[in-house]
């Protein structure tokens, strides 16, 4: 037999053998995520229903992965808050290691660990808020006046209950929600009643893509939370989640910096928000 012909046949045979071995290897190592199957999704819907949790949105069916950036919590300085809400006239007192209180005749503010504040307004307003749309307009104008409104601020949900208007503002950066943080305003016909805020800013961009459990699998964790019974899910989104990390002392509290992780952000009709993370 001609040597060159034999050599060619041998090379082809080896190539075919390698392809077969590679096919066997990948068939064994490839992971088929059963939690994205129609049967698994249907069972998740049943589990939630048994737990008294209603779905008013489709469960995401894609394999979830994100390139997540680094971020830091916004630290609020007590004197700046005093200037913003009380023209610097409030009386500041220390309530604990990382908590402050400001008192003034027309309001009160509490600051927790420098990262979250709650403000109560006792001053009578204009009395011109007579609808949810009017409340939305008033809230946006109020936040802009206090310099708390930016491109990242999104009015996500609002409703009226017993003469009060509840408005929930989300933190939306780079097309994704940033958690855990929020801004909530409560209004009545006179104006602002209460405001609370905790915020996060994105910093350095990430590089590698990180994957988490698909939504049909992650959502089953909600069934164990009795406080969610009777509530309705209205949105399920991937988000940038900044978990508890290394704390660095700041002037009026603590700042958390770190790499965000992908997580599922589940929003309910009453404004309840649950973050589901693999960590």
CSV table of N, CA and C in Angstrom, one decimal, residues 104-238:
chain,number,residue,atom,x,y,z
A,104,UNK,N,-36.4,69.8,65.4
A,104,UNK,CA,-36.7,71.2,65.2
A,104,UNK,C,-38.3,71.4,65.3
A,105,UNK,N,-38.8,72.5,65.4
A,105,UNK,CA,-40.2,72.7,65.7
A,105,UNK,C,-41.1,72.2,64.6
A,106,UNK,N,-40.6,72.1,63.4
A,106,UNK,CA,-41.5,71.6,62.3
A,106,UNK,C,-41.1,70.3,61.7
A,107,UNK,N,-40.2,69.5,62.4
A,107,UNK,CA,-39.8,68.2,61.9
A,107,UNK,C,-38.8,67.5,62.8
A,108,UNK,N,-38.6,66.3,62.4
A,108,UNK,CA,-37.6,65.5,63.1
A,108,UNK,C,-36.9,64.6,62.0
A,109,UNK,N,-35.6,64.3,62.2
A,109,UNK,CA,-34.8,63.4,61.3
A,109,UNK,C,-33.9,62.5,62.1
A,110,UNK,N,-33.9,61.3,61.7
A,110,UNK,CA,-33.0,60.3,62.3
A,110,UNK,C,-32.1,59.7,61.3
A,111,UNK,N,-30.8,59.6,61.6
A,111,UNK,CA,-29.8,59.1,60.7
A,111,UNK,C,-29.2,57.8,61.3
A,112,UNK,N,-29.2,56.7,60.6
A,112,UNK,CA,-28.7,55.4,61.1
A,112,UNK,C,-27.4,55.0,60.3
A,113,UNK,N,-26.3,54.9,61.1
A,113,UNK,CA,-25.0,54.5,60.6
A,113,UNK,C,-24.6,55.3,59.4
A,114,UNK,N,-25.1,56.5,59.3
A,114,UNK,CA,-24.7,57.4,58.2
A,114,UNK,C,-25.2,57.0,56.8
A,115,UNK,N,-26.0,55.9,56.8
A,115,UNK,CA,-26.4,55.4,55.4
A,115,UNK,C,-27.9,55.5,55.2
A,116,UNK,N,-28.7,55.6,56.2
A,116,UNK,CA,-30.1,55.7,56.0
A,116,UNK,C,-30.7,56.7,56.9
A,117,UNK,N,-31.5,57.6,56.3
A,117,UNK,CA,-32.2,58.6,57.2
A,117,UNK,C,-33.7,58.6,57.0
A,118,UNK,N,-34.4,58.9,58.0
A,118,UNK,CA,-35.9,59.1,58.0
A,118,UNK,C,-36.2,60.4,58.5
A,119,UNK,N,-37.0,61.2,57.7
A,119,UNK,CA,-37.4,62.5,58.0
A,119,UNK,C,-38.9,62.6,58.2
A,120,UNK,N,-39.4,63.2,59.3
A,120,UNK,CA,-40.8,63.4,59.5
A,120,UNK,C,-41.1,64.9,59.4
A,121,UNK,N,-42.1,65.3,58.6
A,121,UNK,CA,-42.4,66.7,58.5
A,121,UNK,C,-43.7,67.0,59.2
A,122,UNK,N,-43.6,68.0,60.1
A,122,UNK,CA,-44.8,68.4,60.9
A,122,UNK,C,-45.4,69.7,60.4
A,123,UNK,N,-44.8,70.3,59.4
A,123,UNK,CA,-45.2,71.6,58.9
A,123,UNK,C,-46.4,71.4,57.9
A,124,UNK,N,-47.4,72.3,58.0
A,124,UNK,CA,-48.5,72.2,57.1
A,124,UNK,C,-48.1,72.7,55.7
A,125,UNK,N,-48.7,72.0,54.7
A,125,UNK,CA,-48.3,72.4,53.3
A,125,UNK,C,-49.3,73.2,52.6
A,126,UNK,N,-49.4,73.1,51.3
A,126,UNK,CA,-50.2,73.9,50.5
A,126,UNK,C,-51.6,73.4,50.4
A,127,UNK,N,-51.8,72.1,50.7
A,127,UNK,CA,-53.2,71.6,50.6
A,127,UNK,C,-53.7,71.4,49.2
A,128,UNK,N,-52.8,71.3,48.2
A,128,UNK,CA,-53.1,71.2,46.8
A,128,UNK,C,-53.0,69.8,46.2
A,129,UNK,N,-52.7,68.8,47.0
A,129,UNK,CA,-52.5,67.4,46.5
A,129,UNK,C,-53.9,66.7,46.6
A,130,UNK,N,-54.5,66.5,45.5
A,130,UNK,CA,-55.8,65.9,45.5
A,130,UNK,C,-55.9,64.6,44.6
A,131,UNK,N,-54.7,64.1,44.1
A,131,UNK,CA,-54.7,63.0,43.3
A,131,UNK,C,-53.3,62.3,43.3
A,132,UNK,N,-53.3,61.1,42.8
A,132,UNK,CA,-52.0,60.4,42.8
A,132,UNK,C,-51.0,61.1,41.8
A,133,UNK,N,-51.5,61.6,40.7
A,133,UNK,CA,-50.7,62.3,39.7
A,133,UNK,C,-50.1,63.6,40.3
A,134,UNK,N,-51.0,64.3,41.1
A,134,UNK,CA,-50.5,65.5,41.7
A,134,UNK,C,-49.4,65.2,42.8
A,135,UNK,N,-49.6,64.0,43.4
A,135,UNK,CA,-48.6,63.6,44.4
A,135,UNK,C,-47.3,63.3,43.7
A,136,UNK,N,-47.3,62.7,42.6
A,136,UNK,CA,-46.1,62.4,41.8
A,136,UNK,C,-45.3,63.7,41.4
A,137,UNK,N,-46.1,64.6,40.9
A,137,UNK,CA,-45.5,65.9,40.5
A,137,UNK,C,-44.9,66.6,41.7
A,138,UNK,N,-45.6,66.6,42.9
A,138,UNK,CA,-45.1,67.3,44.1
A,138,UNK,C,-43.8,66.6,44.6
A,139,UNK,N,-43.8,65.2,44.6
A,139,UNK,CA,-42.6,64.5,45.0
A,139,UNK,C,-41.4,64.8,44.2
A,140,UNK,N,-41.6,64.8,42.9
A,140,UNK,CA,-40.4,65.0,42.0
A,140,UNK,C,-39.9,66.4,42.2
A,141,UNK,N,-40.8,67.4,42.3
A,141,UNK,CA,-40.3,68.8,42.6
A,141,UNK,C,-39.6,68.9,43.9
A,142,UNK,N,-40.1,68.2,44.9
A,142,UNK,CA,-39.5,68.3,46.3
A,142,UNK,C,-38.1,67.7,46.3
A,143,UNK,N,-38.0,66.5,45.6
A,143,UNK,CA,-36.7,65.9,45.6
A,143,UNK,C,-35.6,66.7,44.8
A,144,UNK,N,-36.1,67.4,43.7
A,144,UNK,CA,-35.2,68.2,42.9
A,144,UNK,C,-34.8,69.4,43.8
A,145,UNK,N,-35.7,70.0,44.5
A,145,UNK,CA,-35.4,71.1,45.4
A,145,UNK,C,-34.4,70.8,46.5
A,146,UNK,N,-34.4,69.5,47.0
A,146,UNK,CA,-33.5,69.1,48.0
A,146,UNK,C,-32.2,68.4,47.4
A,147,UNK,N,-32.1,68.4,46.1
A,147,UNK,CA,-31.0,67.8,45.4
A,147,UNK,C,-30.9,66.3,45.7
A,148,UNK,N,-32.0,65.6,45.7
A,148,UNK,CA,-32.1,64.2,45.9
A,148,UNK,C,-32.5,63.5,44.7
A,149,UNK,N,-32.7,64.2,43.6
A,149,UNK,CA,-33.2,63.6,42.3
A,149,UNK,C,-32.1,63.6,41.3
A,150,UNK,N,-31.9,62.5,40.6
A,150,UNK,CA,-30.8,62.4,39.6
A,150,UNK,C,-31.3,61.5,38.5
A,151,UNK,N,-30.4,61.3,37.5
A,151,UNK,CA,-30.8,60.4,36.4
A,151,UNK,C,-31.0,59.0,36.8
A,152,UNK,N,-30.4,58.6,38.0
A,152,UNK,CA,-30.6,57.3,38.5
A,152,UNK,C,-31.9,57.1,39.3
A,153,UNK,N,-32.6,58.1,39.5
A,153,UNK,CA,-33.9,58.1,40.3
A,153,UNK,C,-35.0,57.7,39.4
A,154,UNK,N,-35.7,56.6,39.8
A,154,UNK,CA,-36.9,56.2,39.0
A,154,UNK,C,-38.1,56.0,39.9
A,155,UNK,N,-39.2,56.7,39.6
A,155,UNK,CA,-40.4,56.4,40.3
A,155,UNK,C,-40.9,55.1,39.8
A,156,UNK,N,-40.8,54.1,40.6
A,156,UNK,CA,-41.2,52.7,40.2
A,156,UNK,C,-42.6,52.4,40.5
A,157,UNK,N,-43.1,52.8,41.7
A,157,UNK,CA,-44.4,52.4,42.1
A,157,UNK,C,-45.0,53.5,43.0
A,158,UNK,N,-46.4,53.6,42.9
A,158,UNK,CA,-47.1,54.6,43.8
A,158,UNK,C,-48.5,54.2,43.9
A,159,UNK,N,-49.0,54.4,45.1
A,159,UNK,CA,-50.5,54.1,45.4
A,159,UNK,C,-51.0,55.0,46.4
A,160,UNK,N,-52.3,55.1,46.5
A,160,UNK,CA,-53.0,55.9,47.5
A,160,UNK,C,-53.7,55.0,48.5
A,161,UNK,N,-53.6,55.3,49.8
A,161,UNK,CA,-54.3,54.5,50.8
A,161,UNK,C,-54.7,55.4,52.0
A,162,UNK,N,-56.0,55.4,52.3
A,162,UNK,CA,-56.5,56.2,53.4
A,162,UNK,C,-56.1,57.7,53.4
A,163,UNK,N,-56.1,58.3,52.2
A,163,UNK,CA,-55.8,59.7,52.1
A,163,UNK,C,-54.4,60.0,52.1
A,164,UNK,N,-53.5,59.0,52.0
A,164,UNK,CA,-52.1,59.2,51.9
A,164,UNK,C,-51.5,58.6,50.7
A,165,UNK,N,-50.5,59.2,50.1
A,165,UNK,CA,-49.9,58.7,48.9
A,165,UNK,C,-48.5,58.2,49.2
A,166,UNK,N,-48.2,56.9,48.7
A,166,UNK,CA,-47.0,56.3,48.9
A,166,UNK,C,-46.2,56.2,47.6
A,167,UNK,N,-45.0,56.7,47.6
A,167,UNK,CA,-44.2,56.7,46.3
A,167,UNK,C,-42.9,56.1,46.6
A,168,UNK,N,-42.6,55.1,45.7
A,168,UNK,CA,-41.3,54.3,45.9
A,168,UNK,C,-40.4,54.6,44.7
A,169,UNK,N,-39.2,55.1,45.0
A,169,UNK,CA,-38.2,55.5,44.0
A,169,UNK,C,-37.1,54.5,44.0
A,170,UNK,N,-36.8,53.9,42.8
A,170,UNK,CA,-35.7,52.9,42.7
A,170,UNK,C,-34.4,53.6,42.2
A,171,UNK,N,-33.3,52.9,42.4
A,171,UNK,CA,-32.0,53.3,42.0
A,171,UNK,C,-31.7,52.5,40.7
A,172,UNK,N,-31.7,53.2,39.6
A,172,UNK,CA,-31.5,52.5,38.3
A,172,UNK,C,-30.3,53.1,37.6
A,173,UNK,N,-29.2,52.3,37.6
A,173,UNK,CA,-27.9,52.7,37.0
A,173,UNK,C,-27.4,51.7,35.9
A,174,UNK,N,-26.9,52.2,34.8
A,174,UNK,CA,-26.5,51.3,33.7
A,174,UNK,C,-27.5,50.3,33.3
A,175,UNK,N,-28.8,50.8,33.4
A,175,UNK,CA,-29.9,49.9,32.9
A,175,UNK,C,-30.3,48.8,33.9
A,176,UNK,N,-29.8,48.8,35.1
A,176,UNK,CA,-30.1,47.8,36.1
A,176,UNK,C,-30.4,48.4,37.4
A,177,UNK,N,-31.3,47.8,38.2
A,177,UNK,CA,-31.5,48.2,39.5
A,177,UNK,C,-30.3,48.0,40.4
A,178,UNK,N,-30.1,48.9,41.4
A,178,UNK,CA,-29.0,48.8,42.3
A,178,UNK,C,-29.6,48.5,43.7
A,179,UNK,N,-29.2,47.5,44.4
A,179,UNK,CA,-29.7,47.2,45.7
A,179,UNK,C,-28.7,46.8,46.7
A,180,UNK,N,-28.9,46.9,48.1
A,180,UNK,CA,-30.3,47.2,48.6
A,180,UNK,C,-30.3,48.7,49.0
A,181,UNK,N,-31.1,49.4,48.3
A,181,UNK,CA,-31.3,50.9,48.7
A,181,UNK,C,-32.6,51.3,48.0
A,182,UNK,N,-33.2,52.4,48.6
A,182,UNK,CA,-34.4,52.9,48.1
A,182,UNK,C,-34.7,54.3,48.6
A,183,UNK,N,-35.7,54.9,48.1
A,183,UNK,CA,-36.2,56.2,48.6
A,183,UNK,C,-37.7,56.2,48.6
A,184,UNK,N,-38.3,56.4,49.7
A,184,UNK,CA,-39.7,56.3,49.9
A,184,UNK,C,-40.3,57.6,50.4
A,185,UNK,N,-41.3,58.2,49.8
A,185,UNK,CA,-42.0,59.4,50.2
A,185,UNK,C,-43.4,59.1,50.5
A,186,UNK,N,-43.9,59.6,51.6
A,186,UNK,CA,-45.3,59.5,52.0
A,186,UNK,C,-45.9,61.0,52.0
A,187,UNK,N,-47.0,61.2,51.3
A,187,UNK,CA,-47.6,62.5,51.2
A,187,UNK,C,-49.1,62.4,51.6
A,188,UNK,N,-49.6,63.5,52.0
A,188,UNK,CA,-51.0,63.7,52.2
A,188,UNK,C,-51.5,64.9,51.4
A,189,UNK,N,-52.7,65.4,51.6
A,189,UNK,CA,-53.2,66.5,50.8
A,189,UNK,C,-52.4,67.8,51.1
A,190,UNK,N,-51.7,67.9,52.2
A,190,UNK,CA,-51.0,69.1,52.6
A,190,UNK,C,-49.6,69.1,52.0
A,191,UNK,N,-49.0,67.9,51.8
A,191,UNK,CA,-47.6,67.8,51.3
A,191,UNK,C,-46.9,66.6,51.9
A,192,UNK,N,-45.6,66.8,52.1
A,192,UNK,CA,-44.8,65.7,52.6
A,192,UNK,C,-45.1,65.4,54.0
A,193,UNK,N,-45.2,64.1,54.3
A,193,UNK,CA,-45.4,63.6,55.7
A,193,UNK,C,-44.1,62.9,56.2
A,194,UNK,N,-43.5,62.1,55.3
A,194,UNK,CA,-42.4,61.3,55.7
A,194,UNK,C,-41.5,61.0,54.5
A,195,UNK,N,-40.2,61.0,54.7
A,195,UNK,CA,-39.3,60.6,53.7
A,195,UNK,C,-38.1,59.7,54.3
A,196,UNK,N,-37.8,58.7,53.6
A,196,UNK,CA,-36.6,57.9,54.0
A,196,UNK,C,-35.8,57.5,52.8
A,197,UNK,N,-34.5,57.4,53.0
A,197,UNK,CA,-33.6,57.2,51.9
A,197,UNK,C,-32.3,56.5,52.3
A,198,UNK,N,-31.9,55.5,51.5
A,198,UNK,CA,-30.6,54.8,51.5
A,198,UNK,C,-30.2,54.6,50.1
A,199,UNK,N,-28.9,55.0,49.8
A,199,UNK,CA,-28.6,55.0,48.4
A,199,UNK,C,-27.2,54.4,48.1
A,200,UNK,N,-26.9,53.9,46.9
A,200,UNK,CA,-25.7,53.3,46.5
A,200,UNK,C,-25.2,53.9,45.2
A,201,UNK,N,-23.9,54.2,45.0
A,201,UNK,CA,-23.4,54.7,43.8
A,201,UNK,C,-22.4,53.7,43.2
A,202,UNK,N,-22.5,53.5,41.9
A,202,UNK,CA,-21.6,52.6,41.2
A,202,UNK,C,-20.3,53.3,40.9
A,203,UNK,N,-19.2,52.5,41.0
A,203,UNK,CA,-17.8,53.0,40.7
A,203,UNK,C,-17.2,52.3,39.6
A,204,UNK,N,-16.1,51.6,39.9
A,204,UNK,CA,-15.4,50.9,38.8
A,204,UNK,C,-16.2,49.8,38.1
A,205,UNK,N,-16.0,49.7,36.8
A,205,UNK,CA,-16.8,48.7,36.1
A,205,UNK,C,-16.2,47.3,36.3
A,206,UNK,N,-17.0,46.3,36.2
A,206,UNK,CA,-16.6,44.9,36.4
A,206,UNK,C,-16.0,44.3,35.1
A,207,UNK,N,-15.5,43.1,35.1
A,207,UNK,CA,-14.9,42.5,34.0
A,207,UNK,C,-15.5,41.1,33.7
A,208,UNK,N,-15.6,40.2,34.6
A,208,UNK,CA,-16.1,38.9,34.4
A,208,UNK,C,-17.6,38.8,34.7
A,209,UNK,N,-18.2,37.9,33.9
A,209,UNK,CA,-19.6,37.7,34.0
A,209,UNK,C,-19.9,36.6,35.1
A,210,UNK,N,-20.8,36.9,36.0
A,210,UNK,CA,-21.1,36.1,37.1
A,210,UNK,C,-22.6,35.5,36.9
A,211,UNK,N,-22.8,34.2,37.2
A,211,UNK,CA,-24.1,33.6,37.0
A,211,UNK,C,-24.7,33.3,38.4
A,212,UNK,N,-26.0,33.3,38.4
A,212,UNK,CA,-26.7,32.9,39.6
A,212,UNK,C,-27.8,31.9,39.3
A,213,UNK,N,-28.5,31.4,40.3
A,213,UNK,CA,-29.6,30.5,40.1
A,213,UNK,C,-30.7,31.1,39.2
A,214,UNK,N,-31.2,30.3,38.3
A,214,UNK,CA,-32.3,30.9,37.5
A,214,UNK,C,-33.5,31.2,38.4
A,215,UNK,N,-34.3,32.1,37.9
A,215,UNK,CA,-35.5,32.7,38.7
A,215,UNK,C,-36.4,31.6,39.2
A,216,UNK,N,-36.8,30.6,38.3
A,216,UNK,CA,-37.7,29.5,38.8
A,216,UNK,C,-37.2,28.8,40.1
A,217,UNK,N,-35.9,28.6,40.2
A,217,UNK,CA,-35.3,28.0,41.4
A,217,UNK,C,-35.2,29.0,42.5
A,218,UNK,N,-34.7,30.2,42.3
A,218,UNK,CA,-34.6,31.2,43.3
A,218,UNK,C,-35.9,31.6,44.0
A,219,UNK,N,-36.9,31.7,43.2
A,219,UNK,CA,-38.2,32.1,43.7
A,219,UNK,C,-38.8,31.2,44.8
A,220,UNK,N,-38.4,30.0,44.8
A,220,UNK,CA,-39.0,29.0,45.7
A,220,UNK,C,-38.7,29.4,47.2
A,221,UNK,N,-37.6,30.2,47.4
A,221,UNK,CA,-37.2,30.6,48.7
A,221,UNK,C,-38.3,31.5,49.3
A,222,UNK,N,-39.1,32.1,48.5
A,222,UNK,CA,-40.1,33.0,49.0
A,222,UNK,C,-41.2,32.3,49.8
A,223,UNK,N,-41.4,31.0,49.4
A,223,UNK,CA,-42.5,30.2,50.0
A,223,UNK,C,-42.3,30.0,51.5
A,224,UNK,N,-41.1,30.2,52.0
A,224,UNK,CA,-40.9,30.0,53.5
A,224,UNK,C,-41.1,31.3,54.3
A,225,UNK,N,-41.4,32.4,53.6
A,225,UNK,CA,-41.6,33.7,54.3
A,225,UNK,C,-43.1,33.9,54.5
A,226,UNK,N,-43.6,33.7,55.7
A,226,UNK,CA,-45.0,33.8,56.1
A,226,UNK,C,-45.5,35.2,55.8
A,227,UNK,N,-44.6,36.2,56.0
A,227,UNK,CA,-45.1,37.6,55.8
A,227,UNK,C,-45.4,38.0,54.4
A,228,UNK,N,-45.1,37.1,53.5
A,228,UNK,CA,-45.5,37.3,52.1
A,228,UNK,C,-46.8,36.7,51.6
A,229,UNK,N,-47.4,36.0,52.5
A,229,UNK,CA,-48.7,35.4,52.2
A,229,UNK,C,-49.8,36.5,51.9
A,230,UNK,N,-50.5,36.3,50.8
A,230,UNK,CA,-51.5,37.2,50.4
A,230,UNK,C,-51.0,38.4,49.5
A,231,UNK,N,-49.7,38.4,49.3
A,231,UNK,CA,-49.1,39.5,48.5
A,231,UNK,C,-49.0,39.0,47.0
A,232,UNK,N,-48.8,40.0,46.1
A,232,UNK,CA,-48.7,39.7,44.7
A,232,UNK,C,-47.4,40.3,44.1
A,233,UNK,N,-46.7,39.4,43.4
A,233,UNK,CA,-45.5,39.8,42.7
A,233,UNK,C,-45.8,40.5,41.4
A,234,UNK,N,-45.2,41.7,41.2
A,234,UNK,CA,-45.5,42.5,40.0
A,234,UNK,C,-44.3,42.6,39.1
A,235,UNK,N,-43.1,42.3,39.6
A,235,UNK,CA,-41.9,42.4,38.8
A,235,UNK,C,-40.8,41.5,39.4
A,236,UNK,N,-40.0,40.9,38.4
A,236,UNK,CA,-38.9,40.1,38.8
A,236,UNK,C,-37.7,40.5,37.9
A,237,UNK,N,-36.7,41.1,38.4
A,237,UNK,CA,-35.6,41.6,37.6
A,237,UNK,C,-34.2,41.3,38.2
A,238,UNK,N,-33.3,41.1,37.3
A,238,UNK,CA,-31.9,41.0,37.8
A,238,UNK,C,-31.4,42.4,38.3
